[in-house]
Short mmCIF file of C-alpha atoms in Angstrom, two decimals:
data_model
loop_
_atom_site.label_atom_id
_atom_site.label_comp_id
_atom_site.label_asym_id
_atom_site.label_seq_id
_atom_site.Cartn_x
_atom_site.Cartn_y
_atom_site.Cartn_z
CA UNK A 17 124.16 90.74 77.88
CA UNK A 18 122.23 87.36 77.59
CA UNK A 19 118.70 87.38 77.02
CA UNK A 20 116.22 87.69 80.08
CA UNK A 21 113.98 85.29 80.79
CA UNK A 22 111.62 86.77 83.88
CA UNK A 23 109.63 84.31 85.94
CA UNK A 24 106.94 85.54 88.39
CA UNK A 25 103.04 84.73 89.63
CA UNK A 26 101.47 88.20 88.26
CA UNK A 27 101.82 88.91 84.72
CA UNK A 28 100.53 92.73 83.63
CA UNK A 29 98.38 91.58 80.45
CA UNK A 30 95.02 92.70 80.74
CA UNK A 31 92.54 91.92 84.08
CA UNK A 32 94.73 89.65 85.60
CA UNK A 33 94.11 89.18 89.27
CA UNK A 34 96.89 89.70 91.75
CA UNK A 35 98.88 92.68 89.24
CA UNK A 36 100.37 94.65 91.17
CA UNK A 37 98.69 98.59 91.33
CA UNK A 38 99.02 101.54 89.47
CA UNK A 39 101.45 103.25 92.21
CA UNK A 40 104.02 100.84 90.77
CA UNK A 41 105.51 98.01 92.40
CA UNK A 42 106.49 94.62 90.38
CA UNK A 43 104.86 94.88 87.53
CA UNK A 44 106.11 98.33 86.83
CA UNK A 45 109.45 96.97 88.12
CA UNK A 46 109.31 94.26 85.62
CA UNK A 47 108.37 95.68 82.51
CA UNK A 48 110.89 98.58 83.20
CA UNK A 49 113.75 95.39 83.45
CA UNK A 50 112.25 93.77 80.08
CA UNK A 51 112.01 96.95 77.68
CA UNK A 52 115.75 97.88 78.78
CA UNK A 53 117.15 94.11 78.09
CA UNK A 54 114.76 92.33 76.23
CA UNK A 55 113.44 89.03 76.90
CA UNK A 56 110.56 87.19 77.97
CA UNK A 57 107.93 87.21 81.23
CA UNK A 58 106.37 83.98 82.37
CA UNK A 59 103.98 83.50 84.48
CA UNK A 60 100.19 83.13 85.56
CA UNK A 61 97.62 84.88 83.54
CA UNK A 62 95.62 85.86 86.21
CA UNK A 63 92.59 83.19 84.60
CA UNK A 64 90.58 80.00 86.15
CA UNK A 65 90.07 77.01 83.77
CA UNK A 66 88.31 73.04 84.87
CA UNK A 67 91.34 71.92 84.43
CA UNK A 68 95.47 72.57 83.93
CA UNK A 69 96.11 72.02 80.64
CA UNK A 70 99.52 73.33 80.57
CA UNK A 71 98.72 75.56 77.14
CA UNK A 72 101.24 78.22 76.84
CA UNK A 73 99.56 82.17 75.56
CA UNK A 74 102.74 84.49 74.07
CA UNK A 75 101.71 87.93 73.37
CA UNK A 76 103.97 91.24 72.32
CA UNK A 77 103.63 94.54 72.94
CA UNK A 78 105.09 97.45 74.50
CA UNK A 79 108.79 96.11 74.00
CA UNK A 80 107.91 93.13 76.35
CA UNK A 81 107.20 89.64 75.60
CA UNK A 82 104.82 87.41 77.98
CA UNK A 83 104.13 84.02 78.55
CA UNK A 84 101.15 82.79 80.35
CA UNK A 85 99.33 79.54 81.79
CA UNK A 86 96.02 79.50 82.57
CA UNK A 87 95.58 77.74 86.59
CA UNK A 88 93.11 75.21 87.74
CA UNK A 89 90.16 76.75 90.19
CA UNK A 90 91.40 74.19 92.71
CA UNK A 91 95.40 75.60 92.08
CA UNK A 92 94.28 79.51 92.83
CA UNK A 93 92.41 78.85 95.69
CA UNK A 94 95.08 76.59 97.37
CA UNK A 95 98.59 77.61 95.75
CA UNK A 96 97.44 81.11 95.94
CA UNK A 97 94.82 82.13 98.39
CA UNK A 98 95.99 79.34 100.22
CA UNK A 99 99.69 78.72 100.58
CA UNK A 100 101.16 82.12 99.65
CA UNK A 101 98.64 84.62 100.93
CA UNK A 102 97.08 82.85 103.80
CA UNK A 103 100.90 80.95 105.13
CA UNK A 104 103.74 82.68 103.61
CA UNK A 105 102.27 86.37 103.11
CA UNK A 106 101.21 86.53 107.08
CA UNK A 107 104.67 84.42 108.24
CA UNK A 108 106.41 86.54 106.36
CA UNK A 109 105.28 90.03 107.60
CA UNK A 110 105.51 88.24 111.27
CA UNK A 111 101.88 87.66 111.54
CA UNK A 112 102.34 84.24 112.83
CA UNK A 113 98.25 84.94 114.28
CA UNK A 114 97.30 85.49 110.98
CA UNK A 115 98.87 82.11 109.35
CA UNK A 116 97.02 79.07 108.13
CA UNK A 117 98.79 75.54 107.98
CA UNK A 118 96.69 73.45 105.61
CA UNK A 119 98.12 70.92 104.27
CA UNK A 120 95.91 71.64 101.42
CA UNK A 121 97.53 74.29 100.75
CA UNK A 122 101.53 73.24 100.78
CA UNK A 123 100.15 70.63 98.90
CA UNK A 124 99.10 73.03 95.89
CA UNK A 125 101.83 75.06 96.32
CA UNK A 126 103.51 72.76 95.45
CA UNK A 127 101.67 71.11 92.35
CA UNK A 128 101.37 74.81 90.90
CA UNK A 129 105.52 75.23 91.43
CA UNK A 130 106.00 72.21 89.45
CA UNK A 131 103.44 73.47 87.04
CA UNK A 132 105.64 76.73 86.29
CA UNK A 133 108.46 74.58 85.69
CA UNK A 134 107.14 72.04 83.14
CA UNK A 135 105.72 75.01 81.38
CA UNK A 136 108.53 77.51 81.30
CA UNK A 137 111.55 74.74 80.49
CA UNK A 138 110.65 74.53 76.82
CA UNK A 139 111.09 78.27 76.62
CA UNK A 140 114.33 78.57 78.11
CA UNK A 141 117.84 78.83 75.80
CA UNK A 142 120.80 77.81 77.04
CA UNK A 143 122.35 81.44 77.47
CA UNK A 144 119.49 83.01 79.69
CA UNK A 145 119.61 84.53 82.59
CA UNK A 146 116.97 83.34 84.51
CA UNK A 147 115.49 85.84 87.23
CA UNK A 148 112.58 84.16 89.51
CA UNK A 149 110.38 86.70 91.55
CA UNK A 150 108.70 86.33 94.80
CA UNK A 151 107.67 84.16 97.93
CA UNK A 152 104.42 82.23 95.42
CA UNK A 153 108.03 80.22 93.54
CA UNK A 154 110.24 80.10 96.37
CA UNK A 155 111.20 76.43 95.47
CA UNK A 156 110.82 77.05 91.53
CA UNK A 157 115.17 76.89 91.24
CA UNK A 158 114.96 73.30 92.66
CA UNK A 159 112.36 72.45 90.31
CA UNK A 160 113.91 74.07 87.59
CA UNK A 161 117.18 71.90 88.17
CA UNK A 162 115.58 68.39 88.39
CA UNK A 163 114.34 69.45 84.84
CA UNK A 164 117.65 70.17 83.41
CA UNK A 165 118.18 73.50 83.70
CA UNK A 166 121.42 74.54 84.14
CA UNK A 167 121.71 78.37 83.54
CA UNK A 168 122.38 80.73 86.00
CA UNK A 169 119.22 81.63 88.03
CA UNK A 170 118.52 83.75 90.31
CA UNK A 171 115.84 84.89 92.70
CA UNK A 172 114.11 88.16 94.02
CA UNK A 173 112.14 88.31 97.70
CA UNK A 174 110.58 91.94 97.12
CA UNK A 175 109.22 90.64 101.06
CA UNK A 176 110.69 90.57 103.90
CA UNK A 177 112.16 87.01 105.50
CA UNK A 178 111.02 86.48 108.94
CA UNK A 179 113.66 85.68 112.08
CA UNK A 180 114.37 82.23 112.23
CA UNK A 181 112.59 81.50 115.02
CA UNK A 182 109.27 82.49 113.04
CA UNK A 183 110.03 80.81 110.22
CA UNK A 184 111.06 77.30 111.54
CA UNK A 185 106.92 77.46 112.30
CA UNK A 186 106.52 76.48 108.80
CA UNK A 187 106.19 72.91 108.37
CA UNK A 188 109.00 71.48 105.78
CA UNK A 189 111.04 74.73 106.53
CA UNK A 190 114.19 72.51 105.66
CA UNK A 191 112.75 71.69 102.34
CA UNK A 192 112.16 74.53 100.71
CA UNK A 193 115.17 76.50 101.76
CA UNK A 194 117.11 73.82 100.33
CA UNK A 195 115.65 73.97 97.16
CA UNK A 196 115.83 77.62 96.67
CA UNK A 197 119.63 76.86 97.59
CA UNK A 198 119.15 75.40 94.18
CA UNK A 199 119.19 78.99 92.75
CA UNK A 200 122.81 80.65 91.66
CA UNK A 201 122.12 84.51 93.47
CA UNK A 202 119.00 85.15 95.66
CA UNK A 203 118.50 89.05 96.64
CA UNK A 204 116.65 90.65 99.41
CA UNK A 205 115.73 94.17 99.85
CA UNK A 206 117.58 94.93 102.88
CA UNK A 207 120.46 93.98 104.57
CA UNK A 208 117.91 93.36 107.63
CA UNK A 209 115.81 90.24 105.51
CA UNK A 210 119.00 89.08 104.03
CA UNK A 211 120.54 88.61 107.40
CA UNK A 212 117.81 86.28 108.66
CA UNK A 213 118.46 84.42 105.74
CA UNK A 214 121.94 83.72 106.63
CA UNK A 215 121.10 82.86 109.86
CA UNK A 216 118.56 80.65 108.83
CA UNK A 217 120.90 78.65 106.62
CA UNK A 218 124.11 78.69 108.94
CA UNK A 219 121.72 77.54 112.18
CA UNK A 220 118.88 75.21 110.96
CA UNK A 221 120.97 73.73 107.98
CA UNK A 222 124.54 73.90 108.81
CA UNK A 223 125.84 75.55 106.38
CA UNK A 224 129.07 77.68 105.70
CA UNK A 225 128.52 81.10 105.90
CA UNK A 226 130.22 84.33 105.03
CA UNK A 227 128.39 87.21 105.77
CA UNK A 228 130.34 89.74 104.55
CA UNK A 229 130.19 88.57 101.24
CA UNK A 230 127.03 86.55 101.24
CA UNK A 231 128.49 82.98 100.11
CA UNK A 232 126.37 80.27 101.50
CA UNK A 233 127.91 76.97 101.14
CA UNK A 234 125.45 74.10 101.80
CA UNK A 235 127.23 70.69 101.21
CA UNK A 236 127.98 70.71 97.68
CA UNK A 237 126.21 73.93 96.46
CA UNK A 238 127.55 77.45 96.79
CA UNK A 239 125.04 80.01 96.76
CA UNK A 240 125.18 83.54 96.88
CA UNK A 241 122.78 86.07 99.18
CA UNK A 242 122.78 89.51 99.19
CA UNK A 243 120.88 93.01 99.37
CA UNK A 244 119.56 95.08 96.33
CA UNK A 245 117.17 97.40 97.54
CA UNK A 246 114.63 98.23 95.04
CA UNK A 247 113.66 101.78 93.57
CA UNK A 248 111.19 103.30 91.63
CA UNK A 249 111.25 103.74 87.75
CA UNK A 250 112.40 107.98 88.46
CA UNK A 251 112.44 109.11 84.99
CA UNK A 252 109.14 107.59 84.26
CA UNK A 253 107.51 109.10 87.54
CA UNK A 254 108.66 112.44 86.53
CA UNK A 255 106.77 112.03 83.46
CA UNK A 256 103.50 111.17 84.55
CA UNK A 257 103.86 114.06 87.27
CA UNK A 258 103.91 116.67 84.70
CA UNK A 259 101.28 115.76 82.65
CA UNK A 260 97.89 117.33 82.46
CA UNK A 261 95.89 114.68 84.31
CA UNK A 262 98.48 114.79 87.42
CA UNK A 263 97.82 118.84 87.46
CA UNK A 264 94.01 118.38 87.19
CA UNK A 265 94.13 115.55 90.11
CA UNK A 266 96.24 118.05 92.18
CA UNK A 267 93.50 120.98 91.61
CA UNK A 268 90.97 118.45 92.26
CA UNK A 269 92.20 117.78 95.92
CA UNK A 270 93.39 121.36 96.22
CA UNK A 271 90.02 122.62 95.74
CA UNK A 272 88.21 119.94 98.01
CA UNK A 273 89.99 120.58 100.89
CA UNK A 274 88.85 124.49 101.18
CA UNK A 275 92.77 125.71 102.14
CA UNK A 276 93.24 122.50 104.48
CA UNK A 277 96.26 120.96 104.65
CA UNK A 278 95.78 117.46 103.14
CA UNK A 279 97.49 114.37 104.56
CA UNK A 280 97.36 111.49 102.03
CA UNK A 281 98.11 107.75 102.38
CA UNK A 282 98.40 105.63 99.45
CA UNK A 283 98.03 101.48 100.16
CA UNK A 284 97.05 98.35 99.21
CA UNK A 285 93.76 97.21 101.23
CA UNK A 286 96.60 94.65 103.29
CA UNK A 287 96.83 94.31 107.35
CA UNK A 288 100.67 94.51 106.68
CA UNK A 289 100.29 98.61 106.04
CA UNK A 290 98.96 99.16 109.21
CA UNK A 291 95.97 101.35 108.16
CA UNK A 292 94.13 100.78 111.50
CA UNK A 293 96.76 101.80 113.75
CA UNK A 294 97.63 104.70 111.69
CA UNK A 295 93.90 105.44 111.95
CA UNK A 296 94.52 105.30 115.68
CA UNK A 297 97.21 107.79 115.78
CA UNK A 298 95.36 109.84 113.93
CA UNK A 299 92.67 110.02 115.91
CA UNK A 300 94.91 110.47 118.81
CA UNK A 301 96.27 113.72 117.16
CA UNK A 302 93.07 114.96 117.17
CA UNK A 303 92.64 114.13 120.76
CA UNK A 304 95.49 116.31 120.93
CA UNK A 305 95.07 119.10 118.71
CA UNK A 306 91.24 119.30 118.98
CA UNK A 307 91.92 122.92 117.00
CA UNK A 308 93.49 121.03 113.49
CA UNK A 309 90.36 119.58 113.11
CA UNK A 310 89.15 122.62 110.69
CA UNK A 311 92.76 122.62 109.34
CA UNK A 312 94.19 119.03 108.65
CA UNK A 313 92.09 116.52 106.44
CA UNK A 314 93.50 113.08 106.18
CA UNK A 315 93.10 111.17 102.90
CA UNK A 316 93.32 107.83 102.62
CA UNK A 317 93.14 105.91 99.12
CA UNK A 318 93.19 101.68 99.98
CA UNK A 319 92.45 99.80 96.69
CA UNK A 320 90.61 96.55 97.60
CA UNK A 321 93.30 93.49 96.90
CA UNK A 322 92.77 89.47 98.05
CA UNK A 323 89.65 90.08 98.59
CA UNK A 324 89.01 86.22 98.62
CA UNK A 325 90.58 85.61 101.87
CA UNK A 326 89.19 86.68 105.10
CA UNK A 327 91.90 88.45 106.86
CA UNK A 328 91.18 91.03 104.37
CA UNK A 329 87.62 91.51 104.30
CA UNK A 330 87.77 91.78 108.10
CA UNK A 331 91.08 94.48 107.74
CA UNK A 332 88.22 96.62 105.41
CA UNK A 333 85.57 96.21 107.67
CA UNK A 334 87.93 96.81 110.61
CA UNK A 335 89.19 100.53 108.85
CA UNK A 336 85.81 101.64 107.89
CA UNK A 337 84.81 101.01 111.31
CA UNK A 338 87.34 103.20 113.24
CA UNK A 339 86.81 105.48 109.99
CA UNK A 340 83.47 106.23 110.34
CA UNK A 341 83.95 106.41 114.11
CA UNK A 342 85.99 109.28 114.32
CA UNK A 343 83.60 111.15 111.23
CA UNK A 344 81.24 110.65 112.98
CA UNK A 345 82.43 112.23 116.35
CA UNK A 346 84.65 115.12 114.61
CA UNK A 347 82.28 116.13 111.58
CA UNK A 348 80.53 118.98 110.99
CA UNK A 349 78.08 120.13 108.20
CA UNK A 350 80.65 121.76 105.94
CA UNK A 351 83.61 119.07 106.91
CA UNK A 352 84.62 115.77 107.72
CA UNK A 353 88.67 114.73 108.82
CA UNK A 354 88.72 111.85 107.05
CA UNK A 355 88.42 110.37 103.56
CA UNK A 356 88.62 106.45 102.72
CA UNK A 357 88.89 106.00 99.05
CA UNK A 358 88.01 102.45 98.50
CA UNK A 359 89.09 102.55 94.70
CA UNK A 360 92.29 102.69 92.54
CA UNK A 361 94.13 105.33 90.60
CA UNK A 362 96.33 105.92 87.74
CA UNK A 363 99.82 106.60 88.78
CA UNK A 364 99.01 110.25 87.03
CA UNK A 365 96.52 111.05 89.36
CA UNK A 366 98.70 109.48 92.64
CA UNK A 367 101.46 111.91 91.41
CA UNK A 368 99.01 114.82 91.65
CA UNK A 369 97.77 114.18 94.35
CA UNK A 370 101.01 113.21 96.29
CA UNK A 371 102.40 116.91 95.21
CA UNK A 372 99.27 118.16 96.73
CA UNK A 373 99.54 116.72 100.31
CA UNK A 374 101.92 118.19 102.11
CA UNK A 375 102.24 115.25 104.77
CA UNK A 376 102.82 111.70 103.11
CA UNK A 377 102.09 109.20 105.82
CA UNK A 378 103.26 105.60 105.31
CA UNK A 379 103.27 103.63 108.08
CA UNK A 380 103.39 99.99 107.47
CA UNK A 381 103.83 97.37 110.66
CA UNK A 382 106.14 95.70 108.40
CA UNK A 383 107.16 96.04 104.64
CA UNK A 384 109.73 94.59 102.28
CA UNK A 385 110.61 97.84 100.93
CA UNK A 386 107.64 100.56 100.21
CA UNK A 387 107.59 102.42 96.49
CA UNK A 388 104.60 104.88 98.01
CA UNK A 389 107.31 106.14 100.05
CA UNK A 390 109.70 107.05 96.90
CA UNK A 391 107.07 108.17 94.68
CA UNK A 392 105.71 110.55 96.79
CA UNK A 393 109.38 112.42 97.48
CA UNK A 394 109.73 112.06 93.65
CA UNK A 395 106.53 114.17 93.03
CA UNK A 396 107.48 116.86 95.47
CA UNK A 397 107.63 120.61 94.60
CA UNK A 398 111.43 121.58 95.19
CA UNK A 399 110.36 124.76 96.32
CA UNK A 400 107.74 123.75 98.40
CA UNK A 401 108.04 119.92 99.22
CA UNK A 402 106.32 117.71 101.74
CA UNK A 403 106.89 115.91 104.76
CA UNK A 404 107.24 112.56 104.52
CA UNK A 405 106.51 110.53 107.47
CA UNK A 406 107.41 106.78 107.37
CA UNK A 407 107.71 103.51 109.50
CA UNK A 408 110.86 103.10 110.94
CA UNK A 409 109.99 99.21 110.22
CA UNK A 410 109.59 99.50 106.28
CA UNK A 411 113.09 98.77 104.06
CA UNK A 412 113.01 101.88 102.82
CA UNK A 413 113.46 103.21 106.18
CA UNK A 414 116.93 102.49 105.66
CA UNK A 415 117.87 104.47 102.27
CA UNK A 416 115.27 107.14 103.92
CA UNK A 417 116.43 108.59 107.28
CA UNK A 418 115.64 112.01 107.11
CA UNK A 419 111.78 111.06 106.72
CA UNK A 420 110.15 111.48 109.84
CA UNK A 421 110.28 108.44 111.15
CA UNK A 422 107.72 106.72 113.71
CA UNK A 423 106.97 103.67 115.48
CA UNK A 424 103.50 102.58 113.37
CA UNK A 425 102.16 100.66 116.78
CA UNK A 426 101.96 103.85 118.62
CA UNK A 427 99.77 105.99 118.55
CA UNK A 428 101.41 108.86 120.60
CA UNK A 429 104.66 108.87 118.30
CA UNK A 430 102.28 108.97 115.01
CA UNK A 431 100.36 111.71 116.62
CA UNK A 432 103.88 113.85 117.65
CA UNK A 433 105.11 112.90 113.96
CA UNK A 434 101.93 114.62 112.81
CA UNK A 435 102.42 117.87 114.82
CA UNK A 436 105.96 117.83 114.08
CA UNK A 437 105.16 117.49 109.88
CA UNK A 438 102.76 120.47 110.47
CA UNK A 439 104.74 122.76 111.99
CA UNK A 440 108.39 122.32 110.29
CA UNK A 441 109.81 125.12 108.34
CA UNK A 442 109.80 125.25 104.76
CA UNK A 443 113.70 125.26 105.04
CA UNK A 444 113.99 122.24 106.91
CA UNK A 445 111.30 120.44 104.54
CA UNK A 446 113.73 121.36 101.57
CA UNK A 447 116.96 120.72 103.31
CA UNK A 448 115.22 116.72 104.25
CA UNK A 449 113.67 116.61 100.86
CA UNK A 450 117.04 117.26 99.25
CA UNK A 451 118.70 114.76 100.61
CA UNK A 452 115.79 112.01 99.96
CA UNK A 453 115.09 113.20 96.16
CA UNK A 454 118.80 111.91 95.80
CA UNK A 455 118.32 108.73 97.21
CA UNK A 456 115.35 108.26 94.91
CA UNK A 457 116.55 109.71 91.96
CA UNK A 458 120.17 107.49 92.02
CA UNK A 459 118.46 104.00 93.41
CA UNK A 460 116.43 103.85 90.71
CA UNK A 461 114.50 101.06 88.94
CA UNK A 462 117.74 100.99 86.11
CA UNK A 463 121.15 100.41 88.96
CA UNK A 464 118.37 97.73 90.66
CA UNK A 465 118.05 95.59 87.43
CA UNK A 466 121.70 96.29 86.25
CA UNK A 467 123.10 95.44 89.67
CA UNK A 468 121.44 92.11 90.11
CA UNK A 469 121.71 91.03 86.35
CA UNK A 470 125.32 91.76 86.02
CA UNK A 471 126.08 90.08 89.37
CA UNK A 472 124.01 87.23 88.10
CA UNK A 473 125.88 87.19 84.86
CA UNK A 474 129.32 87.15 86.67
CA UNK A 475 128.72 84.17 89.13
CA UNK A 476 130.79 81.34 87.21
CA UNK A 477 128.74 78.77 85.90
CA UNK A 478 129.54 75.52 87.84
CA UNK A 479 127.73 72.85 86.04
CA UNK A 480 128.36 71.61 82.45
CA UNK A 481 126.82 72.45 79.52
CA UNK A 482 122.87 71.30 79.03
CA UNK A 483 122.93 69.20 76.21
CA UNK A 484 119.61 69.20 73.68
CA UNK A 485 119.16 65.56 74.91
CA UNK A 486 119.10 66.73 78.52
CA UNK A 487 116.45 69.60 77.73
CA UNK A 488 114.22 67.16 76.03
CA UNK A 489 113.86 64.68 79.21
#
């Protein structure tokens, strides 16, 4: 197939701020995609300079090729603490409480989108598949087109899209759905986000829409939208759970827990995962069930991320609060119920530890997807698996249905979900388990990549060829 060219904010090349975590996510997502088709990933370095200069670092290695920029202190703190983690990232995951409308901020969005595109045109040949990534280049196809770029392009939310009636909050809505109508196939992770894109488009814009096939037809563009849910990388999971430091981090929380059963979450420090609400119904299960105290420990690992904007340092502050709260009113000398890891871990260690818990609990208030979810059935024992209890209101909810699935804003359903996890059968945990390890195992990282590139590659190109004088202005 034609060579990849991937296009995204985070860039995995050493301490860049904003990669995404060792559990996986879309850097592992990326590089997976890149080592299987070759090509090239563009995108921020994760560094501050003065000034933009526009300078262009390649480096190899690993069977992947980057391409980074170096941003302006001025462009991270308004393009991205600003715009996309303090407007879009709280819009998006229907905080509407939570969102900031600077203009400040649109403003650098803005300046760093057309930044992207001067930088990443020269790199492009005219055969590439071009695959944009994310809600921080939403508008990056327009931009890409007023420079002359005429392959096929296409787009990835790994988000969800709010309802319209959310989203028409953001000022210049119109705008920038029009330019990503710019792009050739845009993909959501469920059918859910996809259709509140098609409503958005058919409603505020007018457009021609078929929903069973996804064509979007916006005056003279035709655009297609559709669902790809993502998976995790399976074989390479499988890998790291066998290996020596994944059965030493397994021991290690084997041993601590002095025959307890361990319940583990695994999340990114982010108000979206709901950590204080599932902190609530845990607490309320212990109301409960005042005897599990001696027999249930809850674990919860929340690597620090964004910690530049405030809605995060007050969700840490907020957690370790209600942590310490119930510790302190459930402890005793030789035990406590909870443990809040503030710190990150190899995927290795994750999958040792996720075979050790015998409750997963992911519980997001809302989430594009969820990877967590899928790497902890992949880890399971067969003969001995886990319960995995998950938010009825995270994508993966759909591939997943015989999780346990909750309600994350109540604490009495979290709580029964809880009991429910600790009492099942072994035979039911397999017969679930079976059924999910499937689901996981075929929706892997490989059929996501193939299924969006080859439908990318098949849309007809409807512009004409980009000439060399074209590319040059």
């Amino acid at each position: 197939m034609s060579r990849l060219v991937v296009i995204s904010n985070r860039v995995a090349v050493p301490k860049a701020r904003g990669v995404a975590g060792a559990q996986g996510g879309l850097a592992g997502a990326l590089n997976s995609a890149l080592k299987r088709n070759g090509g090239l990933w563009f995108g921020w370095s994760g560094n501050e300079v003065e000034e933009f200069t526009g300078d262009v670092s390649i480096q190899r290695g690993e069977g992947v090729t980057t391409a980074t920029i170096d941003l302006a202190a001025q462009d991270v703190e308004e393009y991205y603490n600003g715009y996309a983690n303090s407007t879009l990232w709280p819009l998006f995951h229907y905080r509407i409480d939570l969102t900031e409308y600077e203009r400040e901020f649109g403003r650098g969005y803005e300046r760093v989108n057309e930044h992207f595109a001067d930088s990443v045109r020269p790199l492009i040949e005219p055969d590439d598949l071009v695959w944009v990534h994310d809600y921080h280049l939403l508008p990056l196809g327009g931009r890409l087109r007023s420079r002359g770029i005429q392959n096929r392009i296409g787009f990835f939310l790994h988000i969800p899209w709010p309802p319209t009636r959310l989203f028409v909050s953001l000022p210049y809505h119109e705008r920038m759905v029009k330019a990503m109508l710019e792009y050739d196939l845009i993909g959501f992770q469920t059918r859910e986000w996809l259709e509140s894109f098609l409503h958005y488009c058919q409603k505020e814009l007018g457009a021609t829409v078929d929903e069973k096939t996804g064509r979007i037809t916006c005056g003279e563009r035709t655009v297609h939208a559709r669902a790809y849910p993502i998976g995790i990388d399976y074989d390479h999971v499988i890998e790291q759970a066998g290996t020596g430091e994944a059965r030493q981090a397994a021991q290690r929380l084997l041993a601590s827990t002095r025959r307890r059963t361990a319940m583990l979450g695994v999340d990114r420090l982010d108000y979206s995962k709901g950590l204080p609400e599932r902190i609530d119904g845990i607490s309320r299960f212990f109301d409960q069930h005042p005897q599990h105290v001696r027999d249930l420990v809850f674990i919860q690992i929340a690597p620090p991320s964004r910690e530049d904007v405030s809605s995060y340092q007050k969700i840490r502050t907020q957690l370790e609060q209600k942590t310490g709260q119930i510790n302190g009113a459930r402890s005793e000398v030789d035990l406590v119920p909870i443990r809040y890891v503030n710190k990150g871990h190899s995927l290795a260690e994750l999958c040792g530890f996720y075979r050790a818990a015998k409750i997963g609990l992911v519980t997001p208030l809302r989430d594009g997807m969820n990877l967590v979810a899928k790497e902890y059935i992949a880890a399971q024992d067969p003969e001995d698996p886990g319960v995995l209890i998950l938010s009825r209101f995270a994508g993966a909810a759909l591939q997943m249905p015989e999780a346990v699935l909750v309600n994350p804003y109540s604490p009495d359903e979290l709580s029964h979900a809880i009991k429910q996890a600790l009492d099942m059968p072994r035979e039911e945990r397999k017969e679930r388990w079976d059924i999910l390890i499937k689901t996981v195992r075929d929706d892997n990282i490989q059929r996501w990549t193939e299924n969006f590139t080859g439908d990318l590659a098949s849309l007809p190109v409807t512009r004409e060829t980009q000439t060399d004088e074209q590319r040059a202005h």
